[in-house]
């Protein structure tokens, strides 16, 4: 979508009932996909209120109707389970606020699809794991999330992004982008392209395990970055899992792995000084224990054994995706400077290389949790 969200945000603001006058809407957060705004209201009798208004990415999501059907189904399910366990539904699970017309989302005059959520207050959204305790808390939350969705009817979920974590398909798309080289950028990426080609066989490890029935399909989040969980400001525990756009049948090892990719290091995803980009094995160990604790024994030995592969493949795949997007002209991931997607790709491949260096240690860490 080439239309800036600012062009139609007034239409979106008029489409929802905020329960009080709106005093402003500002761009918010550090997501790469949707256009996210924080809307402030001023009720007469209380202090100001906040909401999260998002225009869903048209580049990423072709069917916002199906996407919102998934999200409403999943948030209702989570809400029910949280209430049954005596939890606070309004803080522990997202809740969709429908527009005045009663639909699941609002479509503006340019075709943009907008949705609204309450702002989950008294939480912090971290961009990096500042302590092992914090990272572990996010792991418990993602493990628990997966467990709570363990009995969700998976067949009712739409595939919001087809072949999302199909690493073989991501590799195929990279090769196509290299062959087309429509912007003449492939030459400067030769080292990165070769890095991927040297790991072509790796791209099939998790998919083969799934095809052969060694690991199961589960309902998973599929985008388990640290900044997709809101941490309780008081207790530091993982309070609410957000960014539910990609909740679909998937692999538990990918949910584990994507968190490691983003969180088990001390650098930004677009760091340009690669000497600063290193896997932190202590953080890996802390997250492993916590994720398995949150999942409460639901993972099989075969899944546990493949957890290091989940980490390596999510990191390799994400690097492949950043590289592909750089080659085709930054169509998918939002960028704030030229070359940012190539920088992001380079950090991912540095982490993959570092995982390879520490491979035996990673296998030993997960090995402690095997039941058999
Ligand atoms: P994207 O898919 O672009 O990453 P997200 O749904 O993750 O979009 O939202 C982007 C950011 O907005 C999050 O990382 C978080 O900081 C913030 N955010 C999203 N939803 C909420 C919410 N309900 N309450 C508070 N902050 C939120
Ligand atoms: C995107 O939506 P966000 O910013 O939380 C992307 C993930 C990538 C991640 C890389 C729907 O996550 O798959 O791993 O960027 N989400 C989608 O930072 O493509
Ligand atoms: Mg996000």
mmCIF file of C-alpha atoms and ligand atoms in Angstrom:
data_model
loop_
_atom_site.group_PDB
_atom_site.id
_atom_site.type_symbol
_atom_site.label_atom_id
_atom_site.label_comp_id
_atom_site.label_asym_id
_atom_site.label_seq_id
_atom_site.Cartn_x
_atom_site.Cartn_y
_atom_site.Cartn_z
ATOM 1 C CA UNK A 1 0.000 0.000 0.000
ATOM 2 C CA UNK A 2 1.551 3.286 -1.052
ATOM 3 C CA UNK A 3 -1.053 5.440 0.763
ATOM 4 C CA UNK A 4 0.358 6.761 4.037
ATOM 5 C CA UNK A 5 -1.769 5.775 7.012
ATOM 6 C CA UNK A 6 -1.894 9.445 8.048
ATOM 7 C CA UNK A 7 -3.996 10.178 4.950
ATOM 8 C CA UNK A 8 -6.968 8.178 6.166
ATOM 9 C CA UNK A 9 -6.536 7.996 9.921
ATOM 10 C CA UNK A 10 -9.288 10.599 10.470
ATOM 11 C CA UNK A 11 -11.772 8.276 8.768
ATOM 12 C CA UNK A 12 -10.642 5.478 11.043
ATOM 13 C CA UNK A 13 -10.891 7.626 14.163
ATOM 14 C CA UNK A 14 -14.457 8.547 13.211
ATOM 15 C CA UNK A 15 -15.390 4.903 12.686
ATOM 16 C CA UNK A 16 -14.852 3.812 16.296
ATOM 17 C CA UNK A 17 -16.526 4.821 19.541
ATOM 18 C CA UNK A 18 -13.745 5.697 21.994
ATOM 19 C CA UNK A 19 -16.188 6.565 24.761
ATOM 20 C CA UNK A 20 -14.653 10.040 25.160
ATOM 21 C CA UNK A 21 -13.275 12.821 22.933
ATOM 22 C CA UNK A 22 -10.102 11.908 21.061
ATOM 23 C CA UNK A 23 -7.300 14.377 21.765
ATOM 24 C CA UNK A 24 -4.600 12.874 19.565
ATOM 25 C CA UNK A 25 -3.139 9.894 17.740
ATOM 26 C CA UNK A 26 0.597 9.339 17.386
ATOM 27 C CA UNK A 27 2.661 6.661 15.708
ATOM 28 C CA UNK A 28 3.654 4.104 18.269
ATOM 29 C CA UNK A 29 5.990 1.149 18.861
ATOM 30 C CA UNK A 30 8.678 -0.488 16.770
ATOM 31 C CA UNK A 31 6.822 -3.100 14.753
ATOM 32 C CA UNK A 32 8.011 -3.712 11.178
ATOM 33 C CA UNK A 33 4.664 -4.613 9.643
ATOM 34 C CA UNK A 34 1.517 -2.712 10.634
ATOM 35 C CA UNK A 35 0.954 1.041 10.981
ATOM 36 C CA UNK A 36 0.416 1.407 14.710
ATOM 37 C CA UNK A 37 -0.965 4.489 16.466
ATOM 38 C CA UNK A 38 -1.627 5.256 20.098
ATOM 39 C CA UNK A 39 -4.908 7.154 20.420
ATOM 40 C CA UNK A 40 -5.376 9.386 23.471
ATOM 41 C CA UNK A 41 -8.801 10.336 24.792
ATOM 42 C CA UNK A 42 -9.854 12.750 27.498
ATOM 43 C CA UNK A 43 -12.911 11.606 29.472
ATOM 44 C CA UNK A 44 -14.571 14.315 31.587
ATOM 45 C CA UNK A 45 -14.398 12.478 34.872
ATOM 46 C CA UNK A 46 -11.194 10.407 34.635
ATOM 47 C CA UNK A 47 -7.610 10.749 33.523
ATOM 48 C CA UNK A 48 -6.861 10.201 29.864
ATOM 49 C CA UNK A 49 -7.499 6.884 28.120
ATOM 50 C CA UNK A 50 -5.330 5.119 25.537
ATOM 51 C CA UNK A 51 -6.045 2.752 22.660
ATOM 52 C CA UNK A 52 -4.003 0.997 19.985
ATOM 53 C CA UNK A 53 -5.312 1.733 16.493
ATOM 54 C CA UNK A 54 -3.655 -0.227 13.691
ATOM 55 C CA UNK A 55 -3.855 -0.242 9.956
ATOM 56 C CA UNK A 56 -3.057 -3.815 9.006
ATOM 57 C CA UNK A 57 -0.285 -4.189 6.461
ATOM 58 C CA UNK A 58 -1.723 -4.737 2.997
ATOM 59 C CA UNK A 59 1.660 -6.020 1.816
ATOM 60 C CA UNK A 60 1.633 -8.750 4.464
ATOM 61 C CA UNK A 61 -2.055 -9.599 4.781
ATOM 62 C CA UNK A 62 -4.200 -10.144 1.724
ATOM 63 C CA UNK A 63 -7.346 -11.136 3.652
ATOM 64 C CA UNK A 64 -7.975 -8.856 6.657
ATOM 65 C CA UNK A 65 -11.415 -10.479 7.087
ATOM 66 C CA UNK A 66 -9.841 -13.886 7.686
ATOM 67 C CA UNK A 67 -7.098 -12.386 9.805
ATOM 68 C CA UNK A 68 -9.601 -10.719 12.133
ATOM 69 C CA UNK A 69 -11.735 -13.859 12.294
ATOM 70 C CA UNK A 70 -8.645 -15.702 13.574
ATOM 71 C CA UNK A 71 -7.832 -12.995 16.109
ATOM 72 C CA UNK A 72 -11.362 -12.785 17.495
ATOM 73 C CA UNK A 73 -11.517 -16.576 17.819
ATOM 74 C CA UNK A 74 -8.139 -16.798 19.522
ATOM 75 C CA UNK A 75 -8.666 -13.848 21.903
ATOM 76 C CA UNK A 76 -12.096 -15.183 22.930
ATOM 77 C CA UNK A 77 -10.561 -18.591 23.640
ATOM 78 C CA UNK A 78 -7.667 -17.111 25.624
ATOM 79 C CA UNK A 79 -10.037 -14.815 27.519
ATOM 80 C CA UNK A 80 -12.231 -17.743 28.558
ATOM 81 C CA UNK A 81 -9.279 -19.760 29.782
ATOM 82 C CA UNK A 82 -7.757 -16.830 31.652
ATOM 83 C CA UNK A 83 -11.053 -16.108 33.418
ATOM 84 C CA UNK A 84 -11.447 -19.791 34.341
ATOM 85 C CA UNK A 85 -7.972 -19.703 35.900
ATOM 86 C CA UNK A 86 -8.955 -16.615 37.922
ATOM 87 C CA UNK A 87 -6.822 -14.225 35.848
ATOM 88 C CA UNK A 88 -7.519 -10.675 34.683
ATOM 89 C CA UNK A 89 -8.887 -10.986 31.160
ATOM 90 C CA UNK A 90 -8.497 -7.292 30.398
ATOM 91 C CA UNK A 91 -4.736 -7.345 31.028
ATOM 92 C CA UNK A 92 -3.724 -10.885 30.095
ATOM 93 C CA UNK A 93 -5.332 -11.167 26.666
ATOM 94 C CA UNK A 94 -6.007 -8.817 23.799
ATOM 95 C CA UNK A 95 -9.588 -7.845 23.036
ATOM 96 C CA UNK A 96 -10.853 -6.522 19.716
ATOM 97 C CA UNK A 97 -13.022 -3.365 19.905
ATOM 98 C CA UNK A 98 -15.403 -3.387 16.974
ATOM 99 C CA UNK A 99 -16.129 -0.275 14.907
ATOM 100 C CA UNK A 100 -19.539 1.416 15.213
ATOM 101 C CA UNK A 101 -20.859 -0.591 12.246
ATOM 102 C CA UNK A 102 -20.367 -3.816 14.220
ATOM 103 C CA UNK A 103 -17.872 -5.375 11.799
ATOM 104 C CA UNK A 104 -14.592 -6.819 13.019
ATOM 105 C CA UNK A 105 -12.583 -3.946 11.511
ATOM 106 C CA UNK A 106 -13.045 -0.741 9.497
ATOM 107 C CA UNK A 107 -12.207 -0.313 5.805
ATOM 108 C CA UNK A 108 -11.287 3.253 4.762
ATOM 109 C CA UNK A 109 -11.956 4.921 1.389
ATOM 110 C CA UNK A 110 -8.531 3.798 0.078
ATOM 111 C CA UNK A 111 -9.062 0.177 1.051
ATOM 112 C CA UNK A 112 -6.971 0.297 4.257
ATOM 113 C CA UNK A 113 -8.161 -2.064 7.004
ATOM 114 C CA UNK A 114 -8.096 -0.693 10.570
ATOM 115 C CA UNK A 115 -8.624 -2.390 13.930
ATOM 116 C CA UNK A 116 -8.737 -1.192 17.512
ATOM 117 C CA UNK A 117 -7.532 -2.660 20.820
ATOM 118 C CA UNK A 118 -7.500 -1.298 24.369
ATOM 119 C CA UNK A 119 -4.000 -0.155 25.364
ATOM 120 C CA UNK A 120 -2.734 -2.613 27.979
ATOM 121 C CA UNK A 121 -1.595 -0.195 30.704
ATOM 122 C CA UNK A 122 1.128 -0.653 33.322
ATOM 123 C CA UNK A 123 3.201 -2.817 31.042
ATOM 124 C CA UNK A 124 6.562 -2.344 29.329
ATOM 125 C CA UNK A 125 7.438 -3.462 25.828
ATOM 126 C CA UNK A 126 11.187 -4.196 25.676
ATOM 127 C CA UNK A 127 13.288 -4.075 22.525
ATOM 128 C CA UNK A 128 16.099 -6.099 24.082
ATOM 129 C CA UNK A 129 16.435 -8.584 26.909
ATOM 130 C CA UNK A 130 18.071 -6.526 29.614
ATOM 131 C CA UNK A 131 18.416 -9.405 32.097
ATOM 132 C CA UNK A 132 18.105 -13.207 31.936
ATOM 133 C CA UNK A 133 15.135 -12.901 34.339
ATOM 134 C CA UNK A 134 13.284 -10.618 31.974
ATOM 135 C CA UNK A 135 13.998 -12.843 28.989
ATOM 136 C CA UNK A 136 12.904 -15.890 30.999
ATOM 137 C CA UNK A 137 9.642 -14.148 31.903
ATOM 138 C CA UNK A 138 8.909 -13.637 28.198
ATOM 139 C CA UNK A 139 9.673 -17.320 27.600
ATOM 140 C CA UNK A 140 7.228 -18.436 30.282
ATOM 141 C CA UNK A 141 4.580 -16.229 28.690
ATOM 142 C CA UNK A 142 5.102 -17.621 25.179
ATOM 143 C CA UNK A 143 5.224 -21.207 26.505
ATOM 144 C CA UNK A 144 1.991 -20.610 28.397
ATOM 145 C CA UNK A 145 0.380 -18.993 25.354
ATOM 146 C CA UNK A 146 1.082 -22.092 23.306
ATOM 147 C CA UNK A 147 -0.262 -24.332 26.065
ATOM 148 C CA UNK A 148 -3.482 -22.299 26.409
ATOM 149 C CA UNK A 149 -4.067 -22.715 22.688
ATOM 150 C CA UNK A 150 -3.303 -26.447 22.840
ATOM 151 C CA UNK A 151 -7.029 -27.290 22.566
ATOM 152 C CA UNK A 152 -7.912 -24.575 20.034
ATOM 153 C CA UNK A 153 -9.584 -26.046 16.934
ATOM 154 C CA UNK A 154 -6.661 -25.598 14.572
ATOM 155 C CA UNK A 155 -8.668 -26.421 11.436
ATOM 156 C CA UNK A 156 -10.756 -23.240 11.933
ATOM 157 C CA UNK A 157 -7.706 -20.993 11.607
ATOM 158 C CA UNK A 158 -7.050 -19.329 8.261
ATOM 159 C CA UNK A 159 -3.500 -19.281 6.948
ATOM 160 C CA UNK A 160 -3.020 -15.495 7.142
ATOM 161 C CA UNK A 161 0.320 -15.586 5.350
ATOM 162 C CA UNK A 162 0.662 -18.702 3.220
ATOM 163 C CA UNK A 163 3.892 -20.665 3.782
ATOM 164 C CA UNK A 164 4.951 -18.208 6.497
ATOM 165 C CA UNK A 165 7.646 -20.367 8.090
ATOM 166 C CA UNK A 166 8.256 -22.550 5.057
ATOM 167 C CA UNK A 167 12.024 -22.062 4.975
ATOM 168 C CA UNK A 168 12.368 -24.001 1.713
ATOM 169 C CA UNK A 169 9.911 -21.603 0.060
ATOM 170 C CA UNK A 170 11.735 -18.587 1.548
ATOM 171 C CA UNK A 171 14.933 -19.929 -0.022
ATOM 172 C CA UNK A 172 13.159 -20.354 -3.369
ATOM 173 C CA UNK A 173 11.922 -16.752 -3.237
ATOM 174 C CA UNK A 174 15.421 -15.507 -2.455
ATOM 175 C CA UNK A 175 16.779 -17.358 -5.492
ATOM 176 C CA UNK A 176 14.067 -15.780 -7.661
ATOM 177 C CA UNK A 177 14.913 -12.322 -6.361
ATOM 178 C CA UNK A 178 18.619 -12.895 -7.037
ATOM 179 C CA UNK A 179 17.869 -14.115 -10.563
ATOM 180 C CA UNK A 180 15.637 -11.115 -11.311
ATOM 181 C CA UNK A 181 17.917 -8.637 -9.496
ATOM 182 C CA UNK A 182 15.504 -5.892 -10.473
ATOM 183 C CA UNK A 183 17.371 -3.118 -8.650
ATOM 184 C CA UNK A 184 20.901 -4.327 -9.392
ATOM 185 C CA UNK A 185 21.572 -4.928 -5.696
ATOM 186 C CA UNK A 186 22.674 -8.578 -5.871
ATOM 187 C CA UNK A 187 26.366 -7.852 -6.498
ATOM 188 C CA UNK A 188 26.829 -6.101 -3.148
ATOM 189 C CA UNK A 189 25.084 -9.020 -1.400
ATOM 190 C CA UNK A 190 27.245 -11.805 -2.852
ATOM 191 C CA UNK A 191 28.675 -12.845 0.525
ATOM 192 C CA UNK A 192 25.185 -13.033 2.063
ATOM 193 C CA UNK A 193 23.769 -14.975 -0.897
ATOM 194 C CA UNK A 194 26.647 -17.463 -0.683
ATOM 195 C CA UNK A 195 26.116 -17.792 3.078
ATOM 196 C CA UNK A 196 22.577 -18.985 2.402
ATOM 197 C CA UNK A 197 23.490 -21.281 -0.489
ATOM 198 C CA UNK A 198 26.044 -23.016 1.746
ATOM 199 C CA UNK A 199 23.152 -23.836 4.118
ATOM 200 C CA UNK A 200 20.601 -24.954 1.552
ATOM 201 C CA UNK A 201 20.193 -28.414 3.105
ATOM 202 C CA UNK A 202 19.608 -26.879 6.552
ATOM 203 C CA UNK A 203 16.452 -25.210 5.253
ATOM 204 C CA UNK A 204 14.744 -28.629 5.140
ATOM 205 C CA UNK A 205 15.622 -29.934 8.618
ATOM 206 C CA UNK A 206 12.475 -28.842 10.515
ATOM 207 C CA UNK A 207 10.143 -29.289 7.542
ATOM 208 C CA UNK A 208 11.406 -32.848 6.960
ATOM 209 C CA UNK A 209 10.885 -33.659 10.650
ATOM 210 C CA UNK A 210 7.321 -32.410 10.338
ATOM 211 C CA UNK A 211 6.617 -34.197 7.038
ATOM 212 C CA UNK A 212 7.936 -37.450 8.500
ATOM 213 C CA UNK A 213 5.680 -37.052 11.539
ATOM 214 C CA UNK A 214 8.572 -36.735 14.002
ATOM 215 C CA UNK A 215 7.271 -33.382 15.329
ATOM 216 C CA UNK A 216 3.619 -32.242 15.444
ATOM 217 C CA UNK A 217 1.822 -29.221 14.057
ATOM 218 C CA UNK A 218 0.399 -27.136 16.915
ATOM 219 C CA UNK A 219 -1.375 -23.797 17.170
ATOM 220 C CA UNK A 220 1.563 -21.414 17.499
ATOM 221 C CA UNK A 221 2.177 -17.660 17.558
ATOM 222 C CA UNK A 222 4.824 -17.630 14.822
ATOM 223 C CA UNK A 223 6.211 -14.162 15.627
ATOM 224 C CA UNK A 224 7.583 -14.485 19.144
ATOM 225 C CA UNK A 225 9.792 -11.413 19.305
ATOM 226 C CA UNK A 226 10.388 -9.932 22.731
ATOM 227 C CA UNK A 227 8.494 -6.820 21.643
ATOM 228 C CA UNK A 228 5.403 -8.928 21.013
ATOM 229 C CA UNK A 229 4.904 -9.555 24.738
ATOM 230 C CA UNK A 230 3.975 -6.823 27.192
ATOM 231 C CA UNK A 231 5.705 -7.215 30.561
ATOM 232 C CA UNK A 232 4.000 -6.249 33.807
ATOM 233 C CA UNK A 233 5.576 -3.024 35.077
ATOM 234 C CA UNK A 234 5.299 -4.156 38.737
ATOM 235 C CA UNK A 235 6.174 -7.834 38.695
ATOM 236 C CA UNK A 236 8.280 -8.083 35.532
ATOM 237 C CA UNK A 237 6.267 -11.132 34.431
ATOM 238 C CA UNK A 238 5.016 -11.571 30.858
ATOM 239 C CA UNK A 239 1.517 -10.111 31.012
ATOM 240 C CA UNK A 240 -0.026 -10.086 27.553
ATOM 241 C CA UNK A 241 0.996 -11.640 24.250
ATOM 242 C CA UNK A 242 0.258 -9.264 21.375
ATOM 243 C CA UNK A 243 0.670 -9.237 17.580
ATOM 244 C CA UNK A 244 -1.603 -12.196 16.925
ATOM 245 C CA UNK A 245 -1.615 -11.753 13.134
ATOM 246 C CA UNK A 246 0.297 -14.951 12.521
ATOM 247 C CA UNK A 247 -1.343 -17.320 15.013
ATOM 248 C CA UNK A 248 -1.676 -20.403 12.821
ATOM 249 C CA UNK A 249 -0.794 -24.071 12.876
ATOM 250 C CA UNK A 250 2.993 -24.189 13.151
ATOM 251 C CA UNK A 251 5.952 -25.698 14.951
ATOM 252 C CA UNK A 252 6.708 -25.212 18.655
ATOM 253 C CA UNK A 253 10.428 -25.133 17.852
ATOM 254 C CA UNK A 254 9.834 -22.123 15.608
ATOM 255 C CA UNK A 255 8.143 -20.169 18.411
ATOM 256 C CA UNK A 256 11.074 -21.033 20.647
ATOM 257 C CA UNK A 257 13.578 -20.235 17.909
ATOM 258 C CA UNK A 258 12.185 -16.870 16.881
ATOM 259 C CA UNK A 259 12.472 -15.636 20.477
ATOM 260 C CA UNK A 260 16.092 -16.762 20.605
ATOM 261 C CA UNK A 261 16.790 -15.054 17.286
ATOM 262 C CA UNK A 262 15.594 -11.696 18.528
ATOM 263 C CA UNK A 263 16.337 -11.843 22.229
ATOM 264 C CA UNK A 264 19.382 -13.981 23.002
ATOM 265 C CA UNK A 265 21.881 -11.281 22.100
ATOM 266 C CA UNK A 266 22.664 -7.718 23.114
ATOM 267 C CA UNK A 267 22.420 -5.883 19.820
ATOM 268 C CA UNK A 268 19.728 -4.249 17.756
ATOM 269 C CA UNK A 269 18.354 -6.192 14.812
ATOM 270 C CA UNK A 270 19.845 -3.583 12.448
ATOM 271 C CA UNK A 271 23.207 -3.144 14.231
ATOM 272 C CA UNK A 272 25.897 -2.239 11.701
ATOM 273 C CA UNK A 273 28.876 -3.152 13.906
ATOM 274 C CA UNK A 274 28.786 -6.934 13.643
ATOM 275 C CA UNK A 275 31.407 -7.379 16.368
ATOM 276 C CA UNK A 276 28.613 -6.434 18.769
ATOM 277 C CA UNK A 277 26.286 -9.146 17.453
ATOM 278 C CA UNK A 278 26.833 -12.387 19.370
ATOM 279 C CA UNK A 279 24.659 -15.181 20.695
ATOM 280 C CA UNK A 280 24.436 -15.073 24.501
ATOM 281 C CA UNK A 281 24.378 -18.719 25.599
ATOM 282 C CA UNK A 282 23.292 -17.755 29.136
ATOM 283 C CA UNK A 283 20.213 -16.069 27.704
ATOM 284 C CA UNK A 284 19.580 -19.119 25.511
ATOM 285 C CA UNK A 285 19.660 -21.345 28.603
ATOM 286 C CA UNK A 286 17.403 -19.037 30.629
ATOM 287 C CA UNK A 287 14.830 -18.884 27.837
ATOM 288 C CA UNK A 288 14.911 -22.656 27.261
ATOM 289 C CA UNK A 289 14.078 -23.420 30.900
ATOM 290 C CA UNK A 290 11.324 -20.804 31.046
ATOM 291 C CA UNK A 291 9.662 -21.677 27.730
ATOM 292 C CA UNK A 292 9.470 -25.343 28.739
ATOM 293 C CA UNK A 293 8.166 -24.347 32.172
ATOM 294 C CA UNK A 294 5.414 -22.244 30.568
ATOM 295 C CA UNK A 295 4.544 -25.058 28.162
ATOM 296 C CA UNK A 296 4.258 -27.387 31.186
ATOM 297 C CA UNK A 297 5.597 -30.582 29.700
ATOM 298 C CA UNK A 298 3.604 -30.388 26.488
ATOM 299 C CA UNK A 299 6.647 -30.639 24.186
ATOM 300 C CA UNK A 300 7.860 -34.056 23.088
ATOM 301 C CA UNK A 301 11.475 -35.231 23.311
ATOM 302 C CA UNK A 302 11.784 -34.909 19.548
ATOM 303 C CA UNK A 303 10.725 -31.260 19.748
ATOM 304 C CA UNK A 304 13.092 -30.578 22.641
ATOM 305 C CA UNK A 305 15.973 -32.133 20.723
ATOM 306 C CA UNK A 306 15.237 -29.917 17.718
ATOM 307 C CA UNK A 307 15.022 -26.659 19.681
ATOM 308 C CA UNK A 308 18.529 -25.512 18.647
ATOM 309 C CA UNK A 309 17.431 -26.103 15.057
ATOM 310 C CA UNK A 310 14.381 -23.924 15.673
ATOM 311 C CA UNK A 311 16.715 -21.138 16.775
ATOM 312 C CA UNK A 312 19.087 -21.540 13.845
ATOM 313 C CA UNK A 313 16.384 -21.886 11.214
ATOM 314 C CA UNK A 314 14.263 -18.961 12.397
ATOM 315 C CA UNK A 315 17.391 -16.813 12.331
ATOM 316 C CA UNK A 316 18.522 -18.045 8.924
ATOM 317 C CA UNK A 317 14.992 -17.696 7.524
ATOM 318 C CA UNK A 318 14.588 -14.183 8.878
ATOM 319 C CA UNK A 319 17.918 -13.204 7.327
ATOM 320 C CA UNK A 320 16.762 -14.717 4.026
ATOM 321 C CA UNK A 321 13.548 -12.678 4.241
ATOM 322 C CA UNK A 322 15.391 -9.408 4.975
ATOM 323 C CA UNK A 323 17.802 -10.107 2.120
ATOM 324 C CA UNK A 324 14.993 -10.919 -0.315
ATOM 325 C CA UNK A 325 13.147 -7.758 0.663
ATOM 326 C CA UNK A 326 16.305 -5.711 0.157
ATOM 327 C CA UNK A 327 16.744 -7.194 -3.331
ATOM 328 C CA UNK A 328 13.150 -6.492 -4.390
ATOM 329 C CA UNK A 329 13.138 -2.937 -3.037
ATOM 330 C CA UNK A 330 12.008 -3.051 0.609
ATOM 331 C CA UNK A 331 8.388 -3.850 -0.113
ATOM 332 C CA UNK A 332 7.516 -5.787 3.032
ATOM 333 C CA UNK A 333 9.507 -4.722 6.118
ATOM 334 C CA UNK A 334 9.207 -1.053 7.071
ATOM 335 C CA UNK A 335 12.556 0.733 6.865
ATOM 336 C CA UNK A 336 13.668 4.052 8.307
ATOM 337 C CA UNK A 337 16.922 4.323 6.317
ATOM 338 C CA UNK A 338 18.334 2.941 3.054
ATOM 339 C CA UNK A 339 20.148 -0.365 3.446
ATOM 340 C CA UNK A 340 18.414 -1.207 6.714
ATOM 341 C CA UNK A 341 17.102 -4.554 5.480
ATOM 342 C CA UNK A 342 20.595 -5.574 4.347
ATOM 343 C CA UNK A 343 21.968 -4.586 7.757
ATOM 344 C CA UNK A 344 19.214 -6.635 9.400
ATOM 345 C CA UNK A 345 20.110 -9.596 7.190
ATOM 346 C CA UNK A 346 23.778 -9.333 8.191
ATOM 347 C CA UNK A 347 23.006 -9.432 11.924
ATOM 348 C CA UNK A 348 20.910 -12.551 11.414
ATOM 349 C CA UNK A 349 23.663 -14.355 9.528
ATOM 350 C CA UNK A 350 26.241 -13.337 12.146
ATOM 351 C CA UNK A 351 23.983 -14.919 14.775
ATOM 352 C CA UNK A 352 23.582 -18.089 12.684
ATOM 353 C CA UNK A 353 27.369 -18.374 12.421
ATOM 354 C CA UNK A 354 27.679 -17.873 16.168
ATOM 355 C CA UNK A 355 25.054 -20.550 16.841
ATOM 356 C CA UNK A 356 27.101 -22.923 14.711
ATOM 357 C CA UNK A 357 30.179 -22.159 16.852
ATOM 358 C CA UNK A 358 28.217 -22.891 20.053
ATOM 359 C CA UNK A 359 26.165 -25.765 18.606
ATOM 360 C CA UNK A 360 27.239 -28.505 21.010
ATOM 361 C CA UNK A 361 26.595 -26.260 24.022
ATOM 362 C CA UNK A 362 23.081 -25.483 22.755
ATOM 363 C CA UNK A 363 22.356 -29.192 22.255
ATOM 364 C CA UNK A 364 23.651 -29.974 25.758
ATOM 365 C CA UNK A 365 21.420 -27.285 27.291
ATOM 366 C CA UNK A 366 18.207 -28.575 25.709
ATOM 367 C CA UNK A 367 19.307 -32.184 26.329
ATOM 368 C CA UNK A 368 18.822 -31.620 30.091
ATOM 369 C CA UNK A 369 15.080 -31.334 29.557
ATOM 370 C CA UNK A 370 14.497 -34.559 27.627
ATOM 371 C CA UNK A 371 12.134 -36.854 29.460
ATOM 372 C CA UNK A 372 13.213 -40.168 27.963
HETATM 373 P P1 LIG B 1 3.675 -5.141 14.166
HETATM 374 O O1 LIG B 1 3.053 -6.345 13.514
HETATM 375 O O2 LIG B 1 3.907 -4.035 13.222
HETATM 376 O O3 LIG B 1 4.876 -5.540 14.949
HETATM 377 P P2 LIG B 1 2.310 -4.984 16.770
HETATM 378 O O4 LIG B 1 0.912 -5.488 16.884
HETATM 379 O O5 LIG B 1 3.373 -5.826 17.329
HETATM 380 O O6 LIG B 1 2.571 -4.609 15.230
HETATM 381 O O7 LIG B 1 2.348 -3.557 17.465
HETATM 382 C C1 LIG B 1 3.503 -2.723 17.425
HETATM 383 C C2 LIG B 1 3.875 -2.254 18.827
HETATM 384 O O8 LIG B 1 2.761 -1.535 19.413
HETATM 385 C C3 LIG B 1 4.182 -3.352 19.835
HETATM 386 O O9 LIG B 1 5.501 -3.816 19.758
HETATM 387 C C4 LIG B 1 3.873 -2.661 21.155
HETATM 388 O O10 LIG B 1 4.925 -1.808 21.535
HETATM 389 C C5 LIG B 1 2.697 -1.768 20.810
HETATM 390 N N1 LIG B 1 1.364 -2.387 21.125
HETATM 391 C C6 LIG B 1 0.594 -3.113 20.281
HETATM 392 N N2 LIG B 1 -0.565 -3.464 20.859
HETATM 393 C C7 LIG B 1 -0.554 -2.941 22.114
HETATM 394 C C8 LIG B 1 -1.505 -2.901 23.208
HETATM 395 N N3 LIG B 1 -2.704 -3.487 23.105
HETATM 396 N N4 LIG B 1 -1.153 -2.222 24.339
HETATM 397 C C9 LIG B 1 0.047 -1.600 24.431
HETATM 398 N N5 LIG B 1 0.974 -1.584 23.445
HETATM 399 C C10 LIG B 1 0.687 -2.232 22.292
HETATM 400 C C1 LIG B 2 8.013 -8.841 11.744
HETATM 401 O O1 LIG B 2 5.398 -7.787 13.070
HETATM 402 P P1 LIG B 2 6.701 -7.759 13.783
HETATM 403 O O2 LIG B 2 7.467 -6.490 13.585
HETATM 404 O O3 LIG B 2 6.508 -8.135 15.225
HETATM 405 C C2 LIG B 2 7.615 -10.113 11.012
HETATM 406 C C3 LIG B 2 8.343 -11.306 11.621
HETATM 407 C C4 LIG B 2 9.847 -11.080 11.574
HETATM 408 C C5 LIG B 2 10.164 -9.784 12.298
HETATM 409 C C6 LIG B 2 11.617 -9.429 12.200
HETATM 410 C C7 LIG B 2 4.010 -10.726 10.098
HETATM 411 O O4 LIG B 2 7.575 -8.933 13.099
HETATM 412 O O5 LIG B 2 8.012 -12.485 10.908
HETATM 413 O O6 LIG B 2 10.516 -12.142 12.193
HETATM 414 O O7 LIG B 2 9.411 -8.686 11.735
HETATM 415 N N1 LIG B 2 6.172 -10.292 11.061
HETATM 416 C C8 LIG B 2 5.481 -10.615 9.952
HETATM 417 O O8 LIG B 2 11.898 -8.450 13.134
HETATM 418 O O9 LIG B 2 6.009 -10.818 8.867
HETATM 419 MG MG1 LIG B 3 5.054 -6.807 16.561
#
